[in-house]
mmCIF file of C-alpha atoms in Angstrom:
data_model
loop_
_atom_site.group_PDB
_atom_site.id
_atom_site.type_symbol
_atom_site.label_atom_id
_atom_site.label_comp_id
_atom_site.label_asym_id
_atom_site.label_seq_id
_atom_site.Cartn_x
_atom_site.Cartn_y
_atom_site.Cartn_z
ATOM 1 C CA MET A 1 6.963 -14.286 6.094
ATOM 2 C CA MET A 2 4.697 -14.238 3.056
ATOM 3 C CA ARG A 3 5.431 -17.124 0.745
ATOM 4 C CA PHE A 4 5.551 -16.787 -3.034
ATOM 5 C CA ILE A 5 3.643 -19.185 -5.250
ATOM 6 C CA TYR A 6 4.969 -19.240 -8.786
ATOM 7 C CA LEU A 7 1.797 -19.599 -10.814
ATOM 8 C CA CYS A 8 3.487 -21.172 -13.832
ATOM 9 C CA LEU A 9 4.947 -23.938 -11.617
ATOM 10 C CA ALA A 10 1.829 -24.450 -9.535
ATOM 11 C CA LEU A 11 -0.141 -25.212 -12.654
ATOM 12 C CA THR A 12 1.854 -28.427 -13.117
ATOM 13 C CA PHE A 13 0.450 -30.107 -10.001
ATOM 14 C CA GLY A 14 -2.318 -32.608 -10.642
ATOM 15 C CA PHE A 15 -5.931 -32.575 -9.562
ATOM 16 C CA SER A 16 -6.086 -34.906 -6.575
ATOM 17 C CA ALA A 17 -9.576 -36.393 -6.870
ATOM 18 C CA HIS A 18 -9.484 -40.180 -6.800
ATOM 19 C CA ALA A 19 -10.296 -41.933 -10.047
ATOM 20 C CA ASP A 20 -13.521 -43.321 -8.602
ATOM 21 C CA ASP A 21 -14.746 -39.907 -7.404
ATOM 22 C CA SER A 22 -16.108 -38.559 -10.691
ATOM 23 C CA SER A 23 -19.623 -38.816 -9.278
ATOM 24 C CA ARG A 24 -18.681 -36.545 -6.370
ATOM 25 C CA PHE A 25 -16.484 -33.896 -7.980
ATOM 26 C CA MET A 26 -16.808 -32.129 -11.298
ATOM 27 C CA GLN A 27 -13.609 -30.806 -12.840
ATOM 28 C CA PRO A 28 -12.034 -27.510 -11.723
ATOM 29 C CA GLY A 29 -13.203 -24.554 -13.797
ATOM 30 C CA ASP A 30 -16.417 -26.298 -14.900
ATOM 31 C CA LEU A 31 -18.878 -23.564 -13.916
ATOM 32 C CA ILE A 32 -22.620 -23.584 -14.505
ATOM 33 C CA GLU A 33 -23.190 -22.676 -18.149
ATOM 34 C CA ASN A 34 -23.232 -18.928 -18.878
ATOM 35 C CA THR A 35 -22.117 -17.937 -15.370
ATOM 36 C CA GLY A 36 -18.509 -17.058 -16.160
ATOM 37 C CA LYS A 37 -15.217 -18.545 -17.333
ATOM 38 C CA GLY A 38 -13.619 -20.732 -14.673
ATOM 39 C CA VAL A 39 -9.960 -21.529 -14.067
ATOM 40 C CA ALA A 40 -9.413 -25.021 -15.448
ATOM 41 C CA SER A 41 -6.095 -25.447 -13.629
ATOM 42 C CA HIS A 42 -5.613 -28.742 -11.802
ATOM 43 C CA ALA A 43 -3.188 -27.087 -9.363
ATOM 44 C CA THR A 44 -3.618 -27.774 -5.664
ATOM 45 C CA PHE A 45 -2.371 -24.460 -4.293
ATOM 46 C CA PHE A 46 -2.921 -25.326 -0.620
ATOM 47 C CA PRO A 47 -2.041 -29.032 -0.222
ATOM 48 C CA ASN A 48 -1.773 -28.911 3.584
ATOM 49 C CA MET A 49 -5.137 -27.244 4.095
ATOM 50 C CA ARG A 50 -7.745 -28.754 6.407
ATOM 51 C CA PHE A 51 -11.296 -28.790 5.038
ATOM 52 C CA PRO A 52 -12.939 -25.646 6.484
ATOM 53 C CA VAL A 53 -16.158 -27.362 7.609
ATOM 54 C CA GLU A 54 -15.788 -29.537 10.711
ATOM 55 C CA SER A 55 -17.566 -32.600 9.349
ATOM 56 C CA GLY A 56 -19.232 -33.823 6.208
ATOM 57 C CA PRO A 57 -21.036 -34.278 4.087
ATOM 58 C CA ALA A 58 -20.761 -30.830 2.550
ATOM 59 C CA TYR A 59 -21.593 -29.579 -0.927
ATOM 60 C CA ALA A 60 -19.561 -27.154 -2.991
ATOM 61 C CA ASN A 61 -21.715 -25.374 -5.560
ATOM 62 C CA SER A 62 -23.101 -21.944 -6.399
ATOM 63 C CA HIS A 63 -25.391 -20.273 -3.894
ATOM 64 C CA ALA A 64 -26.274 -17.571 -6.449
ATOM 65 C CA TYR A 65 -27.268 -19.545 -9.549
ATOM 66 C CA ALA A 66 -28.657 -22.699 -7.907
ATOM 67 C CA PRO A 67 -32.309 -22.992 -6.784
ATOM 68 C CA GLY A 68 -33.163 -20.312 -4.239
ATOM 69 C CA GLY A 69 -30.233 -18.099 -5.259
ATOM 70 C CA PHE A 70 -30.597 -14.444 -6.193
ATOM 71 C CA LYS A 71 -29.556 -15.160 -9.793
ATOM 72 C CA ALA A 72 -31.616 -18.340 -10.129
ATOM 73 C CA ASP A 73 -35.059 -18.827 -11.663
ATOM 74 C CA GLY A 74 -36.825 -19.296 -8.356
ATOM 75 C CA GLY A 75 -36.876 -22.468 -6.326
ATOM 76 C CA SER A 76 -35.927 -23.143 -2.732
ATOM 77 C CA GLU A 77 -32.493 -22.849 -1.185
ATOM 78 C CA CYS A 78 -33.269 -26.158 0.575
ATOM 79 C CA ASP A 79 -33.912 -27.970 -2.717
ATOM 80 C CA PRO A 80 -32.272 -31.426 -2.514
ATOM 81 C CA VAL A 81 -30.256 -30.625 -5.644
ATOM 82 C CA ASN A 82 -28.289 -28.093 -3.576
ATOM 83 C CA TYR A 83 -27.464 -30.792 -1.047
ATOM 84 C CA SER A 84 -26.252 -33.510 -3.347
ATOM 85 C CA TYR A 85 -23.193 -34.465 -5.366
ATOM 86 C CA PRO A 86 -21.420 -33.715 -7.588
ATOM 87 C CA TRP A 87 -19.514 -30.693 -6.366
ATOM 88 C CA ARG A 88 -19.140 -27.793 -8.780
ATOM 89 C CA ASP A 89 -16.514 -25.047 -8.888
ATOM 90 C CA ASN A 90 -17.734 -21.431 -8.730
ATOM 91 C CA PHE A 91 -14.468 -19.488 -8.511
ATOM 92 C CA CYS A 92 -14.653 -16.762 -11.209
ATOM 93 C CA GLU A 93 -18.453 -16.974 -11.396
ATOM 94 C CA PHE A 94 -19.889 -13.596 -12.492
ATOM 95 C CA ARG A 95 -19.870 -11.307 -9.432
ATOM 96 C CA ARG A 96 -17.124 -8.703 -9.786
ATOM 97 C CA ALA A 97 -14.487 -7.704 -12.323
ATOM 98 C CA ASP A 98 -11.126 -7.182 -10.605
ATOM 99 C CA LEU A 99 -9.648 -10.648 -10.099
ATOM 100 C CA PRO A 100 -6.406 -10.976 -12.083
ATOM 101 C CA VAL A 101 -6.512 -14.790 -12.305
ATOM 102 C CA CYS A 102 -10.057 -14.750 -13.742
ATOM 103 C CA ALA A 103 -10.455 -14.073 -17.444
ATOM 104 C CA SER A 104 -13.604 -12.001 -16.944
ATOM 105 C CA GLY A 105 -13.524 -11.191 -13.251
ATOM 106 C CA GLY A 106 -15.769 -13.113 -10.930
ATOM 107 C CA HIS A 107 -16.410 -14.705 -7.562
ATOM 108 C CA GLN A 108 -13.209 -14.833 -5.516
ATOM 109 C CA GLY A 109 -13.874 -18.046 -3.578
ATOM 110 C CA GLN A 110 -16.007 -21.160 -3.287
ATOM 111 C CA ASP A 111 -19.526 -21.495 -1.885
ATOM 112 C CA ILE A 112 -19.880 -24.514 0.435
ATOM 113 C CA ARG A 113 -23.180 -25.726 1.853
ATOM 114 C CA PRO A 114 -23.001 -27.713 5.093
ATOM 115 C CA ALA A 115 -24.670 -31.085 5.584
ATOM 116 C CA SER A 116 -28.168 -29.662 6.016
ATOM 117 C CA CYS A 117 -30.146 -26.535 5.165
ATOM 118 C CA GLU A 118 -29.988 -25.255 8.757
ATOM 119 C CA ALA A 119 -28.437 -21.998 9.912
ATOM 120 C CA SER A 120 -26.110 -21.897 12.926
ATOM 121 C CA LYS A 121 -25.745 -25.658 13.271
ATOM 122 C CA HIS A 122 -22.546 -26.611 11.455
ATOM 123 C CA TRP A 123 -19.057 -25.424 12.451
ATOM 124 C CA ALA A 124 -16.472 -23.727 10.254
ATOM 125 C CA VAL A 125 -12.934 -24.625 11.350
ATOM 126 C CA ALA A 126 -9.395 -23.365 10.803
ATOM 127 C CA ALA A 127 -7.707 -24.513 7.610
ATOM 128 C CA GLU A 128 -4.205 -24.083 9.042
ATOM 129 C CA ASP A 129 -2.413 -23.054 12.206
ATOM 130 C CA GLY A 130 -2.151 -19.285 12.428
ATOM 131 C CA ILE A 131 -3.703 -16.200 13.961
ATOM 132 C CA VAL A 132 -7.074 -14.509 13.696
ATOM 133 C CA ALA A 133 -6.116 -11.584 11.471
ATOM 134 C CA HIS A 134 -9.557 -9.956 11.241
ATOM 135 C CA VAL A 135 -13.064 -10.248 12.611
ATOM 136 C CA GLY A 136 -15.633 -8.301 10.602
ATOM 137 C CA ARG A 137 -19.366 -7.901 10.441
ATOM 138 C CA PHE A 138 -19.936 -11.068 8.441
ATOM 139 C CA GLY A 139 -16.911 -13.275 8.953
ATOM 140 C CA VAL A 140 -13.361 -14.029 10.010
ATOM 141 C CA THR A 141 -9.939 -14.061 8.334
ATOM 142 C CA ILE A 142 -7.214 -16.474 9.458
ATOM 143 C CA GLN A 143 -3.575 -15.836 8.529
ATOM 144 C CA SER A 144 -1.314 -18.880 8.360
ATOM 145 C CA ALA A 145 2.355 -18.908 9.376
ATOM 146 C CA THR A 146 3.328 -18.582 5.704
ATOM 147 C CA GLY A 147 1.022 -15.619 5.148
ATOM 148 C CA THR A 148 -1.936 -17.249 3.410
ATOM 149 C CA LEU A 149 -5.199 -15.476 4.238
ATOM 150 C CA TYR A 150 -8.200 -17.789 4.630
ATOM 151 C CA ARG A 151 -11.535 -16.001 4.816
ATOM 152 C CA TYR A 152 -14.807 -17.366 6.206
ATOM 153 C CA VAL A 153 -17.914 -15.336 5.344
ATOM 154 C CA HIS A 154 -21.622 -15.586 6.288
ATOM 155 C CA LEU A 155 -20.959 -16.888 9.806
ATOM 156 C CA ASP A 156 -23.336 -16.496 12.716
ATOM 157 C CA MET A 157 -21.164 -13.960 14.524
ATOM 158 C CA GLY A 158 -22.907 -14.695 17.809
ATOM 159 C CA THR A 159 -21.335 -18.170 17.789
ATOM 160 C CA LEU A 160 -17.704 -17.103 17.289
ATOM 161 C CA GLN A 161 -15.100 -18.984 19.292
ATOM 162 C CA VAL A 162 -12.273 -16.581 18.377
ATOM 163 C CA LYS A 163 -11.292 -12.924 18.644
ATOM 164 C CA PRO A 164 -8.694 -10.789 16.799
ATOM 165 C CA MET A 165 -5.060 -11.864 17.252
ATOM 166 C CA ASP A 166 -5.961 -15.206 18.844
ATOM 167 C CA LYS A 167 -3.613 -18.029 17.989
ATOM 168 C CA ILE A 168 -5.513 -20.806 16.277
ATOM 169 C CA VAL A 169 -4.731 -24.430 15.521
ATOM 170 C CA ARG A 170 -5.708 -26.313 12.389
ATOM 171 C CA GLY A 171 -9.205 -27.712 12.942
ATOM 172 C CA ASN A 172 -10.164 -25.333 15.767
ATOM 173 C CA ARG A 173 -13.753 -24.127 15.652
ATOM 174 C CA ILE A 174 -14.267 -20.585 14.356
ATOM 175 C CA GLY A 175 -18.036 -20.070 14.226
ATOM 176 C CA LYS A 176 -21.205 -21.609 12.871
ATOM 177 C CA ILE A 177 -22.202 -21.383 9.208
ATOM 178 C CA SER A 178 -25.229 -19.205 8.520
ATOM 179 C CA ASN A 179 -26.481 -16.642 5.969
ATOM 180 C CA ASN A 180 -25.237 -13.436 7.593
ATOM 181 C CA TRP A 181 -25.090 -10.617 4.994
ATOM 182 C CA LEU A 182 -26.727 -7.340 3.981
ATOM 183 C CA GLY A 183 -29.814 -9.150 2.704
ATOM 184 C CA PRO A 184 -31.297 -12.652 2.469
ATOM 185 C CA LEU A 185 -28.908 -15.365 1.310
ATOM 186 C CA PRO A 186 -28.984 -19.151 1.185
ATOM 187 C CA ILE A 187 -27.170 -20.813 4.088
ATOM 188 C CA HIS A 188 -23.585 -21.423 3.054
ATOM 189 C CA LEU A 189 -19.954 -20.729 3.823
ATOM 190 C CA HIS A 190 -18.090 -18.467 1.434
ATOM 191 C CA PHE A 191 -14.486 -19.663 1.684
ATOM 192 C CA ASP A 192 -11.566 -18.061 -0.094
ATOM 193 C CA ALA A 193 -7.776 -18.061 0.059
ATOM 194 C CA LYS A 194 -5.431 -15.207 -0.810
ATOM 195 C CA ASP A 195 -1.690 -15.520 -1.333
ATOM 196 C CA THR A 196 1.235 -13.870 -3.082
ATOM 197 C CA VAL A 197 2.019 -15.091 -6.592
ATOM 198 C CA MET A 198 4.327 -14.022 -9.348
ATOM 199 C CA LEU A 199 2.241 -12.559 -12.170
ATOM 200 C CA ASN A 200 4.058 -11.154 -15.200
ATOM 201 C CA GLY A 201 7.269 -11.102 -13.215
ATOM 202 C CA GLU A 202 5.847 -9.148 -10.284
ATOM 203 C CA PRO A 203 4.626 -10.352 -6.873
ATOM 204 C CA LYS A 204 0.922 -9.748 -6.349
ATOM 205 C CA SER A 205 -1.439 -10.688 -3.536
ATOM 206 C CA VAL A 206 -4.414 -12.352 -5.196
ATOM 207 C CA PHE A 207 -7.292 -14.722 -4.559
ATOM 208 C CA LEU A 208 -6.387 -18.182 -5.866
ATOM 209 C CA PRO A 209 -8.699 -21.002 -6.969
ATOM 210 C CA PRO A 210 -9.489 -23.060 -3.834
ATOM 211 C CA TYR A 211 -11.515 -25.818 -5.484
ATOM 212 C CA THR A 212 -8.856 -28.528 -5.913
ATOM 213 C CA SER A 213 -7.488 -27.884 -2.416
ATOM 214 C CA LEU A 214 -11.012 -28.252 -1.034
ATOM 215 C CA VAL A 215 -11.498 -31.536 -2.901
ATOM 216 C CA ALA A 216 -8.241 -32.947 -1.514
ATOM 217 C CA SER A 217 -8.971 -31.846 2.052
ATOM 218 C CA TYR A 218 -12.566 -33.089 1.891
ATOM 219 C CA GLN A 219 -11.419 -36.545 0.826
ATOM 220 C CA LEU A 220 -9.255 -36.736 3.947
ATOM 221 C CA ILE A 221 -12.207 -36.206 6.306
ATOM 222 C CA MET A 222 -14.622 -38.396 4.341
ATOM 223 C CA ASP A 223 -12.501 -41.389 3.241
#
């Protein structure tokens, strides 16, 4: 059964980064300047989520506006700045305009670079127990027992370990992270999470900010 997240209540939960982790994690909603208006909520919407990359280190940042990205001023996707801390949120970054929780539309998930700038080396893994709800041209969607949809995009589809309707256990391998898309992209995992929330008194299925949940789950595999 699909669970309901009451957005007004969820916003009261605190950001879970440890006090000594300011060098590793920028604050939620702190996007690169002039790339959109982020969601500054400290809510951890998915507290039981497993980090979606099998092992660290990993680096959450923008693949589009960082060096080597299609909206950047040149540079290399393998620039060391892309593979270093601190993490930076890019939910709501300028991409599209139909996300109800974003003030001006935007990117519906978080870009995550694996440990190294190498395609088809690092594994994406299941965030929760569930089933494989969809396998597409570029990625996989996992549905949890409570109805949350976790999507993994830009996988090397030739490395998939799952097929539609497979049961999957938290931490199971899904496929290797690559740059699979319609055109050239930096190597990264696009990860997003969609759930049902109450917005203006009505239930709506929407993409929710994953950043704080990713921080919390990353700390568990790295600490």
